[in-house]
PDB file of C-alpha atoms in Angstrom:
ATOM      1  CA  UNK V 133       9.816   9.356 -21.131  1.00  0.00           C
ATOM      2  CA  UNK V 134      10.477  11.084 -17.996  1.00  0.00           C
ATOM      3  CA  UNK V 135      11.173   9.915 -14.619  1.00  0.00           C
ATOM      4  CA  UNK V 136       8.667   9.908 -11.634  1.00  0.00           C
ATOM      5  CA  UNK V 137       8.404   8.736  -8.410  1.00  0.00           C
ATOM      6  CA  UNK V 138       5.477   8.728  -5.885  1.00  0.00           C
ATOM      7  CA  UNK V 139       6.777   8.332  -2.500  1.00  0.00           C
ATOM      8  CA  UNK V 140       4.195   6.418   0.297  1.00  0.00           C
ATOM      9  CA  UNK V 141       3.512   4.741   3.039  1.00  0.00           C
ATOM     10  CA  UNK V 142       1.039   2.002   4.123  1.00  0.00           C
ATOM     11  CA  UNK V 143      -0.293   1.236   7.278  1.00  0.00           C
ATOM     12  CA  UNK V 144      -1.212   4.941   8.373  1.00  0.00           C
ATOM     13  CA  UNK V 145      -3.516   4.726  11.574  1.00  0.00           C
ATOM     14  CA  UNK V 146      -1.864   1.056  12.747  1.00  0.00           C
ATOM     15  CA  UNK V 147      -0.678   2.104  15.460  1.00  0.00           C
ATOM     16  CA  UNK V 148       0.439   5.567  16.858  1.00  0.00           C
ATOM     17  CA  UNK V 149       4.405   4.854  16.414  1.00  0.00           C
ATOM     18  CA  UNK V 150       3.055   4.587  12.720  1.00  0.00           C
ATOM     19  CA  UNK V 151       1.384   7.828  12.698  1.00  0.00           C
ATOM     20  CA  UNK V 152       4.266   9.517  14.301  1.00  0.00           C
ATOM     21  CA  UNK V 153       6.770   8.471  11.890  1.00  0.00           C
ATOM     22  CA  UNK V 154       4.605   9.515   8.616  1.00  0.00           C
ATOM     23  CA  UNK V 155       4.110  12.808   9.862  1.00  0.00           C
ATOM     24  CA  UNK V 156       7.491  13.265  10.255  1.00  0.00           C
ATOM     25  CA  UNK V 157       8.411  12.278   7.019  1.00  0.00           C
ATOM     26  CA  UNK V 158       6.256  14.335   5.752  1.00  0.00           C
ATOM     27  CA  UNK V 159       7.154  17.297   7.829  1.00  0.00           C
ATOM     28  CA  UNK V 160      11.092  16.892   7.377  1.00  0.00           C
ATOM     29  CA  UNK V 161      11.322  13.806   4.597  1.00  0.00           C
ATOM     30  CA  UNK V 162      10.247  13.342   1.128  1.00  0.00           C
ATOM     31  CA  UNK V 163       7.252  11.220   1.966  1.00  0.00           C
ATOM     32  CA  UNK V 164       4.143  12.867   0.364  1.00  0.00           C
ATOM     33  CA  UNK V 165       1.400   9.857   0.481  1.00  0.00           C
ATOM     34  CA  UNK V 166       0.040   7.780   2.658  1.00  0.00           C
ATOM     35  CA  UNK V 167      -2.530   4.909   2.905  1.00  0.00           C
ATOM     36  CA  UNK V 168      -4.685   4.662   5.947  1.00  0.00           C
ATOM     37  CA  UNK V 169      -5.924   1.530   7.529  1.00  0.00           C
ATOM     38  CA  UNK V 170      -9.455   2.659   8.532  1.00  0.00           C
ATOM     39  CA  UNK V 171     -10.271   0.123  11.104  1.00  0.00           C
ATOM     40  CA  UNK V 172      -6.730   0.365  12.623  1.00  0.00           C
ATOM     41  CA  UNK V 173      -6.263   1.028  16.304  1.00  0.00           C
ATOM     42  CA  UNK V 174      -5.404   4.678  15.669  1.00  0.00           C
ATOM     43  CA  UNK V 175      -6.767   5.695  12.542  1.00  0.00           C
ATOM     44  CA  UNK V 176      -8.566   8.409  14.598  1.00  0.00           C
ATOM     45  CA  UNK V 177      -5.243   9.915  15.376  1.00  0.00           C
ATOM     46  CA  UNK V 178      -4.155   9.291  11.596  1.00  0.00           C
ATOM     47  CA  UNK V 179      -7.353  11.307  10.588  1.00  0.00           C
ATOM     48  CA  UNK V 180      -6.477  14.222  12.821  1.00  0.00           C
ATOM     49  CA  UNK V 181      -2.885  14.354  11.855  1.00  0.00           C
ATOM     50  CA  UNK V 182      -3.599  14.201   7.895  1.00  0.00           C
ATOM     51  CA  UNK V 183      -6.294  17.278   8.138  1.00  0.00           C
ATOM     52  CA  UNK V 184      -2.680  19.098   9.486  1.00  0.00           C
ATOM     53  CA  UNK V 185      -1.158  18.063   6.830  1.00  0.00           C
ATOM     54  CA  UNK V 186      -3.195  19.442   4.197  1.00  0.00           C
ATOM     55  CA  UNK V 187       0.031  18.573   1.271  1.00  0.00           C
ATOM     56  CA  UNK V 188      -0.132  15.417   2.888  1.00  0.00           C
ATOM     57  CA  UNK V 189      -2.511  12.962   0.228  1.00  0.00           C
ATOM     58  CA  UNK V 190      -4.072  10.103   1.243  1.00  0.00           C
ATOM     59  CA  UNK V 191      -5.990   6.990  -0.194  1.00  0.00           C
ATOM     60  CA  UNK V 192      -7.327   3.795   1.892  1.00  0.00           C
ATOM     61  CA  UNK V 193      -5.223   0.785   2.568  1.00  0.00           C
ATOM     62  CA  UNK V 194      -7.891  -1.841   2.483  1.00  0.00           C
ATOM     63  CA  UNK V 195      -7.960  -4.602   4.835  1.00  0.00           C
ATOM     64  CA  UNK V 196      -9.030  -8.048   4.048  1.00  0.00           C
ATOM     65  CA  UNK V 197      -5.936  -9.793   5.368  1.00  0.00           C
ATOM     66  CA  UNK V 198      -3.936  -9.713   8.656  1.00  0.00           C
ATOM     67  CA  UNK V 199      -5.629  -6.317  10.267  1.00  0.00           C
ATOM     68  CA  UNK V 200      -9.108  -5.521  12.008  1.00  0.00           C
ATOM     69  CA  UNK V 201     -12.289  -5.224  10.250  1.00  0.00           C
ATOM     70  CA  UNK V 202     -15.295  -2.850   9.624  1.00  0.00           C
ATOM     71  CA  UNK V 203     -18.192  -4.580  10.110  1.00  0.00           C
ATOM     72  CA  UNK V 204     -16.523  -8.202  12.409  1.00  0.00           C
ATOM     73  CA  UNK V 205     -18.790 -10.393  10.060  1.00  0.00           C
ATOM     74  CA  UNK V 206     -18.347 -14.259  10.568  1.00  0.00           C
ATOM     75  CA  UNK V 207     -17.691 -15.266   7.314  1.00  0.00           C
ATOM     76  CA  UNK V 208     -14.162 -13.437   6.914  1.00  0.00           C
ATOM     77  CA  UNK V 209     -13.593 -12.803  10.605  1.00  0.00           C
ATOM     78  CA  UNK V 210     -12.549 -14.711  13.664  1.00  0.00           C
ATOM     79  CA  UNK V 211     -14.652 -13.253  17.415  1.00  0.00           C
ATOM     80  CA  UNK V 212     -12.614 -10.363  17.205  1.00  0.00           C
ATOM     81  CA  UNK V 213     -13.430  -8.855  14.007  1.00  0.00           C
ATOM     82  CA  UNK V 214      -9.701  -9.977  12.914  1.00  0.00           C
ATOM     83  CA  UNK V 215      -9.154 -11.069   9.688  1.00  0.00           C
ATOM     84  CA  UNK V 216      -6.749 -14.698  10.006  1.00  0.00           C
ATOM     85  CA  UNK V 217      -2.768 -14.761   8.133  1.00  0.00           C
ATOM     86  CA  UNK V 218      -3.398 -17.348   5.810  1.00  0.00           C
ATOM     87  CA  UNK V 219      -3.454 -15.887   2.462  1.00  0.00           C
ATOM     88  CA  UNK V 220      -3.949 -19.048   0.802  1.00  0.00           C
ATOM     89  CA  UNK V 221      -7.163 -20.466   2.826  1.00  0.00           C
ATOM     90  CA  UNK V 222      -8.217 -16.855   2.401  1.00  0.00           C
ATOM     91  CA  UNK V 223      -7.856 -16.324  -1.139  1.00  0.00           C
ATOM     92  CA  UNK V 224      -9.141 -20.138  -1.783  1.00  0.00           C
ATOM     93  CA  UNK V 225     -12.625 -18.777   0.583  1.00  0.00           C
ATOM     94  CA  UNK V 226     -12.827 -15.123  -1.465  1.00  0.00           C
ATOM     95  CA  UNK V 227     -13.071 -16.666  -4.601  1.00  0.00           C
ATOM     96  CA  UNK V 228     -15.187 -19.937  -4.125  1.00  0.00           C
ATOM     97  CA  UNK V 229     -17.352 -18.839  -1.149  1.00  0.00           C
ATOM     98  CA  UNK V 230     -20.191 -17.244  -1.477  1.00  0.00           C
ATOM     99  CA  UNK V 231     -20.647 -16.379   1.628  1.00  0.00           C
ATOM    100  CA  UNK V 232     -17.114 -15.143   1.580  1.00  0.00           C
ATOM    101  CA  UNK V 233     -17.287 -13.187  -1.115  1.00  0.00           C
ATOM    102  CA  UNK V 234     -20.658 -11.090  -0.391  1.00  0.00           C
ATOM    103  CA  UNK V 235     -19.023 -10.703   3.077  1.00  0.00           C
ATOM    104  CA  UNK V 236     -15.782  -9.167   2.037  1.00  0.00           C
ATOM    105  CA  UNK V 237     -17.800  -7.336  -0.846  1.00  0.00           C
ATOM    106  CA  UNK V 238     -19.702  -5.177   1.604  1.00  0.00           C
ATOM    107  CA  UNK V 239     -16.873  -5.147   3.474  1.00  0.00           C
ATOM    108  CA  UNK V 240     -14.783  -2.997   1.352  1.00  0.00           C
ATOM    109  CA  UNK V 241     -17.404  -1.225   0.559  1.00  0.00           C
ATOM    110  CA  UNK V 242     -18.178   0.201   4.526  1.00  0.00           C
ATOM    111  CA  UNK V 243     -13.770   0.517   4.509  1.00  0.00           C
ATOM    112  CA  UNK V 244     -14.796   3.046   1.493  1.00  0.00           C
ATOM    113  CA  UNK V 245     -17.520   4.747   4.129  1.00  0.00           C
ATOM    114  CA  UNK V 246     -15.746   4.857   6.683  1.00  0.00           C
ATOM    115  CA  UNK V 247     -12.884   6.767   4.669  1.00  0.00           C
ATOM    116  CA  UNK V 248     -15.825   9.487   2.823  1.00  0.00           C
ATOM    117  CA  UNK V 249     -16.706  10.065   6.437  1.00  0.00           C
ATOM    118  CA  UNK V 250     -13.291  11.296   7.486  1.00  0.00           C
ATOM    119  CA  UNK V 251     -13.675  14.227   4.655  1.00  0.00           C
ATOM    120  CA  UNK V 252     -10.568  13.462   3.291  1.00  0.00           C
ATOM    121  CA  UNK V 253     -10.121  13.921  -0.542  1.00  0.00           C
ATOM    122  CA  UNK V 254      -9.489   9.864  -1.693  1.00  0.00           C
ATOM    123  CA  UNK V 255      -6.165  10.224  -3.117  1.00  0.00           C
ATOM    124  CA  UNK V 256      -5.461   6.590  -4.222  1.00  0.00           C
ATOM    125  CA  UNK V 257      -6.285   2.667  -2.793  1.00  0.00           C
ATOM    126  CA  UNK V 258      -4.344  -0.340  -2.666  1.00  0.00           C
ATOM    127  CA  UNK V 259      -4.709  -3.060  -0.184  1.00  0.00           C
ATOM    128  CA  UNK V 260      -2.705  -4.445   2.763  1.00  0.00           C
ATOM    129  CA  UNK V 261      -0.405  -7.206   1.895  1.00  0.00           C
ATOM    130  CA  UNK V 262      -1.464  -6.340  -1.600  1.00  0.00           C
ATOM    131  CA  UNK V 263      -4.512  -8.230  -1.668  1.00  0.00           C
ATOM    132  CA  UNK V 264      -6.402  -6.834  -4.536  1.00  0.00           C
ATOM    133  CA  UNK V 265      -3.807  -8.993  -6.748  1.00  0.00           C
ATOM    134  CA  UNK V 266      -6.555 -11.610  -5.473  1.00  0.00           C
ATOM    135  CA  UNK V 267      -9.079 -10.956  -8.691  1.00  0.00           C
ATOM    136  CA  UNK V 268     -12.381 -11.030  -6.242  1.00  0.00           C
ATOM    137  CA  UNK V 269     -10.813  -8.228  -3.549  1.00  0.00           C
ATOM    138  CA  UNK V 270      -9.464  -6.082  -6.972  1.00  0.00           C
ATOM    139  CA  UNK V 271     -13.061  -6.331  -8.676  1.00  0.00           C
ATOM    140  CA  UNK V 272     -14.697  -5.271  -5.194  1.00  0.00           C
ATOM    141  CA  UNK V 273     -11.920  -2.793  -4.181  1.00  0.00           C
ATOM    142  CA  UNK V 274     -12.566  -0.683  -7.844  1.00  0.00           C
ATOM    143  CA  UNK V 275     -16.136  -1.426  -7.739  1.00  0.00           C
ATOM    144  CA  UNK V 276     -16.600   0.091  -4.643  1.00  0.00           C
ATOM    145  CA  UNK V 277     -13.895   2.751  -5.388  1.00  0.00           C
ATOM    146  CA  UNK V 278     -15.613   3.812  -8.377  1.00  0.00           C
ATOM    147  CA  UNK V 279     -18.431   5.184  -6.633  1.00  0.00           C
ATOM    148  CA  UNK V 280     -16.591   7.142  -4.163  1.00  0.00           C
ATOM    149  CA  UNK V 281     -14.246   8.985  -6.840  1.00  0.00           C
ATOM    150  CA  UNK V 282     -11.464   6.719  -6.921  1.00  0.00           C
ATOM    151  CA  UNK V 283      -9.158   7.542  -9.857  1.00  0.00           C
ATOM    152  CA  UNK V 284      -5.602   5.243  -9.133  1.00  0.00           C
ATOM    153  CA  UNK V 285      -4.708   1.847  -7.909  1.00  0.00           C
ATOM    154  CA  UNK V 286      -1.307   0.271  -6.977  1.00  0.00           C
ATOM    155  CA  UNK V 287       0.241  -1.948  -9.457  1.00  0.00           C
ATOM    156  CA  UNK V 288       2.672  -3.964  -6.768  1.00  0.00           C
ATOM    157  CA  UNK V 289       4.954  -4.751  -9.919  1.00  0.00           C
ATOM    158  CA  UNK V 290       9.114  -4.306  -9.131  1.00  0.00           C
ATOM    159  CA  UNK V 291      11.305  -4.964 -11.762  1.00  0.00           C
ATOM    160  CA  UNK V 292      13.861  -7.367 -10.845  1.00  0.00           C
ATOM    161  CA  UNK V 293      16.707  -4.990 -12.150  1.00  0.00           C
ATOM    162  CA  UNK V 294      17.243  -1.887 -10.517  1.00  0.00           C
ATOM    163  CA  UNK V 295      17.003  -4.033  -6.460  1.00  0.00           C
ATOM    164  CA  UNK V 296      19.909  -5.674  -8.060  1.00  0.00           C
ATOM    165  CA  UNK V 297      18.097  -9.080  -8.125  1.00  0.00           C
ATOM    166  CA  UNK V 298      17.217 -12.015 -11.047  1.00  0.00           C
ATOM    167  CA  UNK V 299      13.857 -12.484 -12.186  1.00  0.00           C
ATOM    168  CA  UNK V 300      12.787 -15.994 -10.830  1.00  0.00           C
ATOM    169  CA  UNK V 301       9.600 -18.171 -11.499  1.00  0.00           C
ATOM    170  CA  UNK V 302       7.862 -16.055  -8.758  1.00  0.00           C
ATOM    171  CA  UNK V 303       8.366 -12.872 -10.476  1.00  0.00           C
ATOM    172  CA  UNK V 304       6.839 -14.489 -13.714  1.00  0.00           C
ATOM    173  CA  UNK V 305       3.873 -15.926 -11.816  1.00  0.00           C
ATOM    174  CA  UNK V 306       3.791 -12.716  -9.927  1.00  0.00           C
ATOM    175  CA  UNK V 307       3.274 -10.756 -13.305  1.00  0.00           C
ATOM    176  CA  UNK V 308       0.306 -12.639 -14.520  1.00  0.00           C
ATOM    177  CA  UNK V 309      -1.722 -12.090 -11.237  1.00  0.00           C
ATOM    178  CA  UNK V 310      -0.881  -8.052 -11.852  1.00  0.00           C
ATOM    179  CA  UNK V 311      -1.365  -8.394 -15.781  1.00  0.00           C
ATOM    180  CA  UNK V 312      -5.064  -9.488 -14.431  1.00  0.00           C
ATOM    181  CA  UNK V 313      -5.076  -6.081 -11.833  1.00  0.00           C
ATOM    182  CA  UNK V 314      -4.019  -4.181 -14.749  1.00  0.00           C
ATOM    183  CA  UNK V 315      -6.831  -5.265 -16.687  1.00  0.00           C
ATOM    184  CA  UNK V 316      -9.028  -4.493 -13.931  1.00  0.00           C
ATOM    185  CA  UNK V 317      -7.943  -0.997 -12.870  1.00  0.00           C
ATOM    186  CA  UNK V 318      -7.558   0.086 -17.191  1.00  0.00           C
ATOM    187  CA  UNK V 319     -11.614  -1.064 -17.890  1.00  0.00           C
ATOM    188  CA  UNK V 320     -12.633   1.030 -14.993  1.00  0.00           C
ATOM    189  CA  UNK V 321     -11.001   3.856 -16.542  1.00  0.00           C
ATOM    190  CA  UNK V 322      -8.276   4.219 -13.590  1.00  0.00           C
ATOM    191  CA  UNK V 323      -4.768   5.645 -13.340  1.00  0.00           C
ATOM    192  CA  UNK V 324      -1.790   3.511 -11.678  1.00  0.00           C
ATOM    193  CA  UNK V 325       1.753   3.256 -11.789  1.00  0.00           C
ATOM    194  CA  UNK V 326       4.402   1.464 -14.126  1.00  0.00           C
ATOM    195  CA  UNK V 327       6.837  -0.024 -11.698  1.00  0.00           C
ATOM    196  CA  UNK V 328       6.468  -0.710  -7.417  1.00  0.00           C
ATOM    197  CA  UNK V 329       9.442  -0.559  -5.667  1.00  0.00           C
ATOM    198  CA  UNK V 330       9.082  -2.197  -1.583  1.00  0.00           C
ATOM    199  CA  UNK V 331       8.377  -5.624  -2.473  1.00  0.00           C
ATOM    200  CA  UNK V 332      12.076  -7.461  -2.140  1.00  0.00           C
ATOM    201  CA  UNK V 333      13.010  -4.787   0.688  1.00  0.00           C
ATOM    202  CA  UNK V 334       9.812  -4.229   2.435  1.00  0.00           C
ATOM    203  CA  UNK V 335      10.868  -3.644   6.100  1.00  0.00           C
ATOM    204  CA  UNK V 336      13.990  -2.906   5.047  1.00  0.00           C
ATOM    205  CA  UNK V 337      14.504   0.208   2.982  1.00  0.00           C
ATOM    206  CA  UNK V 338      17.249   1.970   4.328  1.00  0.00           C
ATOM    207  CA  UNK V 339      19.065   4.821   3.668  1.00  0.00           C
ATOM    208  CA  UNK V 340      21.706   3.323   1.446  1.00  0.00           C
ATOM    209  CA  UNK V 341      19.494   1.180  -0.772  1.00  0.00           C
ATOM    210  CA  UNK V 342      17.024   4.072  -1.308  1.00  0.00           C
ATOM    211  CA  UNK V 343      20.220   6.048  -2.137  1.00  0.00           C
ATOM    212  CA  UNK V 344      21.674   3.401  -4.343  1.00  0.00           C
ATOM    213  CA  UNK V 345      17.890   3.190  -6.219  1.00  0.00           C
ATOM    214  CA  UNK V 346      16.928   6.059  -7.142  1.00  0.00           C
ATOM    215  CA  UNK V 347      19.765   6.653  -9.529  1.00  0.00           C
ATOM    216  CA  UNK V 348      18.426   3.082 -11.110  1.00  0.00           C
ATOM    217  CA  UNK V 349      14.843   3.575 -11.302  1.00  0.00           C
ATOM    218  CA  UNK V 350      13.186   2.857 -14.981  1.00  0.00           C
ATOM    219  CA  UNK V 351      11.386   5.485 -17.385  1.00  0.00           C
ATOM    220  CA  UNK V 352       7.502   6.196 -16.154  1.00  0.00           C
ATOM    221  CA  UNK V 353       6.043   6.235 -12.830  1.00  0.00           C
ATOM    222  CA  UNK V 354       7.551   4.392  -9.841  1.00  0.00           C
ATOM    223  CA  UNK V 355       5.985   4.407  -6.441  1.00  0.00           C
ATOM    224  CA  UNK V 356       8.408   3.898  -3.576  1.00  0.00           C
ATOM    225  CA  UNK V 357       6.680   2.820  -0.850  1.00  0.00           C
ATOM    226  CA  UNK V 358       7.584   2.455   2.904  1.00  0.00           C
ATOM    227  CA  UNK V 359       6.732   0.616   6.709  1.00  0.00           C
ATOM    228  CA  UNK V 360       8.183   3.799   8.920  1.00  0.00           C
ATOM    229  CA  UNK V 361       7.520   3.912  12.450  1.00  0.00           C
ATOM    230  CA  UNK V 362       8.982   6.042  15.267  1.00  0.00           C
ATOM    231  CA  UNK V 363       9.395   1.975  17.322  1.00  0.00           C
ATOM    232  CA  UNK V 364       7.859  -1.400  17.475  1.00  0.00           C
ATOM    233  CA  UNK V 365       5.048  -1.920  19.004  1.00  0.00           C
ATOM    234  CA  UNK V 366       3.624  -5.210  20.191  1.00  0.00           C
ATOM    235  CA  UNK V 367       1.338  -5.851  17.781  1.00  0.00           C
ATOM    236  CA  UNK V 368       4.010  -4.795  15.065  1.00  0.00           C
ATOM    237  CA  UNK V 369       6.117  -7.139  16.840  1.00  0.00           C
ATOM    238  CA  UNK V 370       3.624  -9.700  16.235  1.00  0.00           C
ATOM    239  CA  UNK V 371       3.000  -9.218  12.538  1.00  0.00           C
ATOM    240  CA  UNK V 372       6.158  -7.950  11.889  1.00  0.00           C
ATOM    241  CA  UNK V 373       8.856  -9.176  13.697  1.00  0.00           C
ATOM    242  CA  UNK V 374      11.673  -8.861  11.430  1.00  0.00           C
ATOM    243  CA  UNK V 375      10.471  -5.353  10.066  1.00  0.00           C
ATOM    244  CA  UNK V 376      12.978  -2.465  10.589  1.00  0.00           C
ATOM    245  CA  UNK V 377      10.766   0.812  10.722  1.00  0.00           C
ATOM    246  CA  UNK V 378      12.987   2.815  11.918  1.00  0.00           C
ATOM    247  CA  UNK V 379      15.518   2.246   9.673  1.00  0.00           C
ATOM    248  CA  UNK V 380      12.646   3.103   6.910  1.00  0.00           C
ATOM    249  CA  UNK V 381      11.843   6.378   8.332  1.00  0.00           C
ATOM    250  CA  UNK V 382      15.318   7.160   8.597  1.00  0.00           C
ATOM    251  CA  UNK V 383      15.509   6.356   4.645  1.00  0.00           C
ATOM    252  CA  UNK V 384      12.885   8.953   4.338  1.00  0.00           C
ATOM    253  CA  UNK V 385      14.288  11.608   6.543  1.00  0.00           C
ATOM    254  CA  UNK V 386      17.348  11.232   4.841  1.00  0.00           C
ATOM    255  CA  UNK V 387      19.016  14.295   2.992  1.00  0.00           C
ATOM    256  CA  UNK V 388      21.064  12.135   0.829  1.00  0.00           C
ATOM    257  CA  UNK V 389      17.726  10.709  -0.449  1.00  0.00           C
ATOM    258  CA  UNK V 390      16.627  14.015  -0.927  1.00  0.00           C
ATOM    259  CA  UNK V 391      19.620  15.366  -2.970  1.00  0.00           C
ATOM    260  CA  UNK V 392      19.271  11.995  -4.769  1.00  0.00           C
ATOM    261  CA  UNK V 393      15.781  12.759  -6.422  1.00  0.00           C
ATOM    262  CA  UNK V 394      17.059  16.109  -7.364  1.00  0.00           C
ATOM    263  CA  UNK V 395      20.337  15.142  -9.173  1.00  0.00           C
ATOM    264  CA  UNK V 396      18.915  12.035 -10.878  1.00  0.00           C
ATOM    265  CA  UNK V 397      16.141  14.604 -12.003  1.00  0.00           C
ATOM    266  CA  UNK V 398      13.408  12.173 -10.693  1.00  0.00           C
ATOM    267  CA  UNK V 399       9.925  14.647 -10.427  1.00  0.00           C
ATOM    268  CA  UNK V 400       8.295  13.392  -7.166  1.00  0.00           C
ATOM    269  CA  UNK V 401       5.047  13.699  -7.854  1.00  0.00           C
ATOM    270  CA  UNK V 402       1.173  12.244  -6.251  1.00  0.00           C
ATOM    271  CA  UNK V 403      -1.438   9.907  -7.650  1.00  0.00           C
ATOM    272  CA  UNK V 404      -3.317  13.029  -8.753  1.00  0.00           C
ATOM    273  CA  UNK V 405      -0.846  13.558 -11.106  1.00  0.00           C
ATOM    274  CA  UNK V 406      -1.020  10.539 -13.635  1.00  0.00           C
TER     275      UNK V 406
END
């Protein structure tokens, strides 16, 4: 087997200092994906800054946790149209709910308009805070991918190994809930990745860790994925207070990185490509 590595970044359209980075990284880094946040408070600016980009490819981030809606319905939304933090009370209400669940059902599937109406080509999906482990948001999230050409999904699996850390009860439990995503994305006749690499670092993935991967990364397809930004914002603050984006987009400017990917003979490569 041969190495390959897709190189991303969620949260496209969050926020402008979000937008600014990605482009750059595009521009002047390695990054070649991104996953936009519809609904986000500048996913208008994302939009414009992607059709310049034409190299750049981008999928949808899907939002059912932590982030703004589509359509601010009551049953998965506070006043605001904000989906609430509590992944737990959340998950618990997708899965026994029915009210919950037909609510976040056609929500993904307006996320999935919203994005056709952009005319972007859908390069990918995966979902914010990687919520379509949850088995209800995954069914909905390929369902509703399926009839607007999805062909991959993120697998959010990082092998304990190569981040230089032991594989704990977490990682086991954390394996079943993918094996079930797996499942999932390989009946629908989808693409995705072998390993994830972002999980143990995420908001942290400097220079010298990226650097000090890359040389470790497993056989198959690993996606490298990334929180740049060009600053903090308040609301970035607020969800993300320990979060280092700059240090992140200064992993993916970096010319070591670059040089890295080259003499480990690691082909970067897009979702397109599986």
């Amino acid at each position: 087997m041969t190495r390959r590595a897709i190189v991303s970044a969620d949260d496209f359209g969050m926020s402008l200092e979000v937008n600014e980075a990605i482009e750059a990284a595009h521009r002047k880094g390695v990054l070649s994906t991104a996953s936009l946040m519809v609904a986000g408070d500048a996913a208008s600016d994302a939009i414009r800054r992607a059709k310049s980009m034409p190299d750049l490819r981008v999928g949808l981030h899907v939002v059912a946790i932590e982030g703004k809606s589509v359509l601010d319905l009551p049953a998965i939304t506070d006043e605001q149209g904000w989906f609430g933090r509590d992944q737990l009370r959340l998950g618990v209400e997708y899965f026994f709910s029915p009210h919950a669940r037909s609510a976040i059902r056609r929500e993904i599937e307006a996320q999935y308009r919203v994005f056709a109406r952009t005319g972007l080509p859908l390069d990918h999906a995966n979902a914010h805070k990687h919520m379509h482990l949850h088995p209800t948001v995954g069914r909905f999230l390929i369902e509703s991918g399926l009839s607007h050409g999805l062909r991959a999904v993120r697998s959010p699996f990082e092998p304990p190994e190569p981040v230089d850390a032991k594989d704990s009860f977490g990682d086991r439990a954390l394996r079943r809930w993918i094996g079930v995503l797996r499942h999932q994305i390989h009946k629908a006749g989808l693409k995705t990745n072998d390993w994830c690499f972002g999980l143990r670092w995420s908001g942290h993935m400097t220079p010298d860790r990226i650097r000090s991967l890359i040389p470790k990364l497993p056989d198959g397809v690993s996606e490298i994925y990334f929180h740049p930004a060009t600053a903090q914002n308040a609301m970035m603050h607020r969800f993300m207070p320990t979060y280092d984006q700059e240090g992140e987009l200064a992993a993916l400017l970096d010319s070591g990185v670059r040089d890295a990917f080259t003499r480990e003979s690691v082909r970067q490569i897009g979702w397109s490509d599986l």
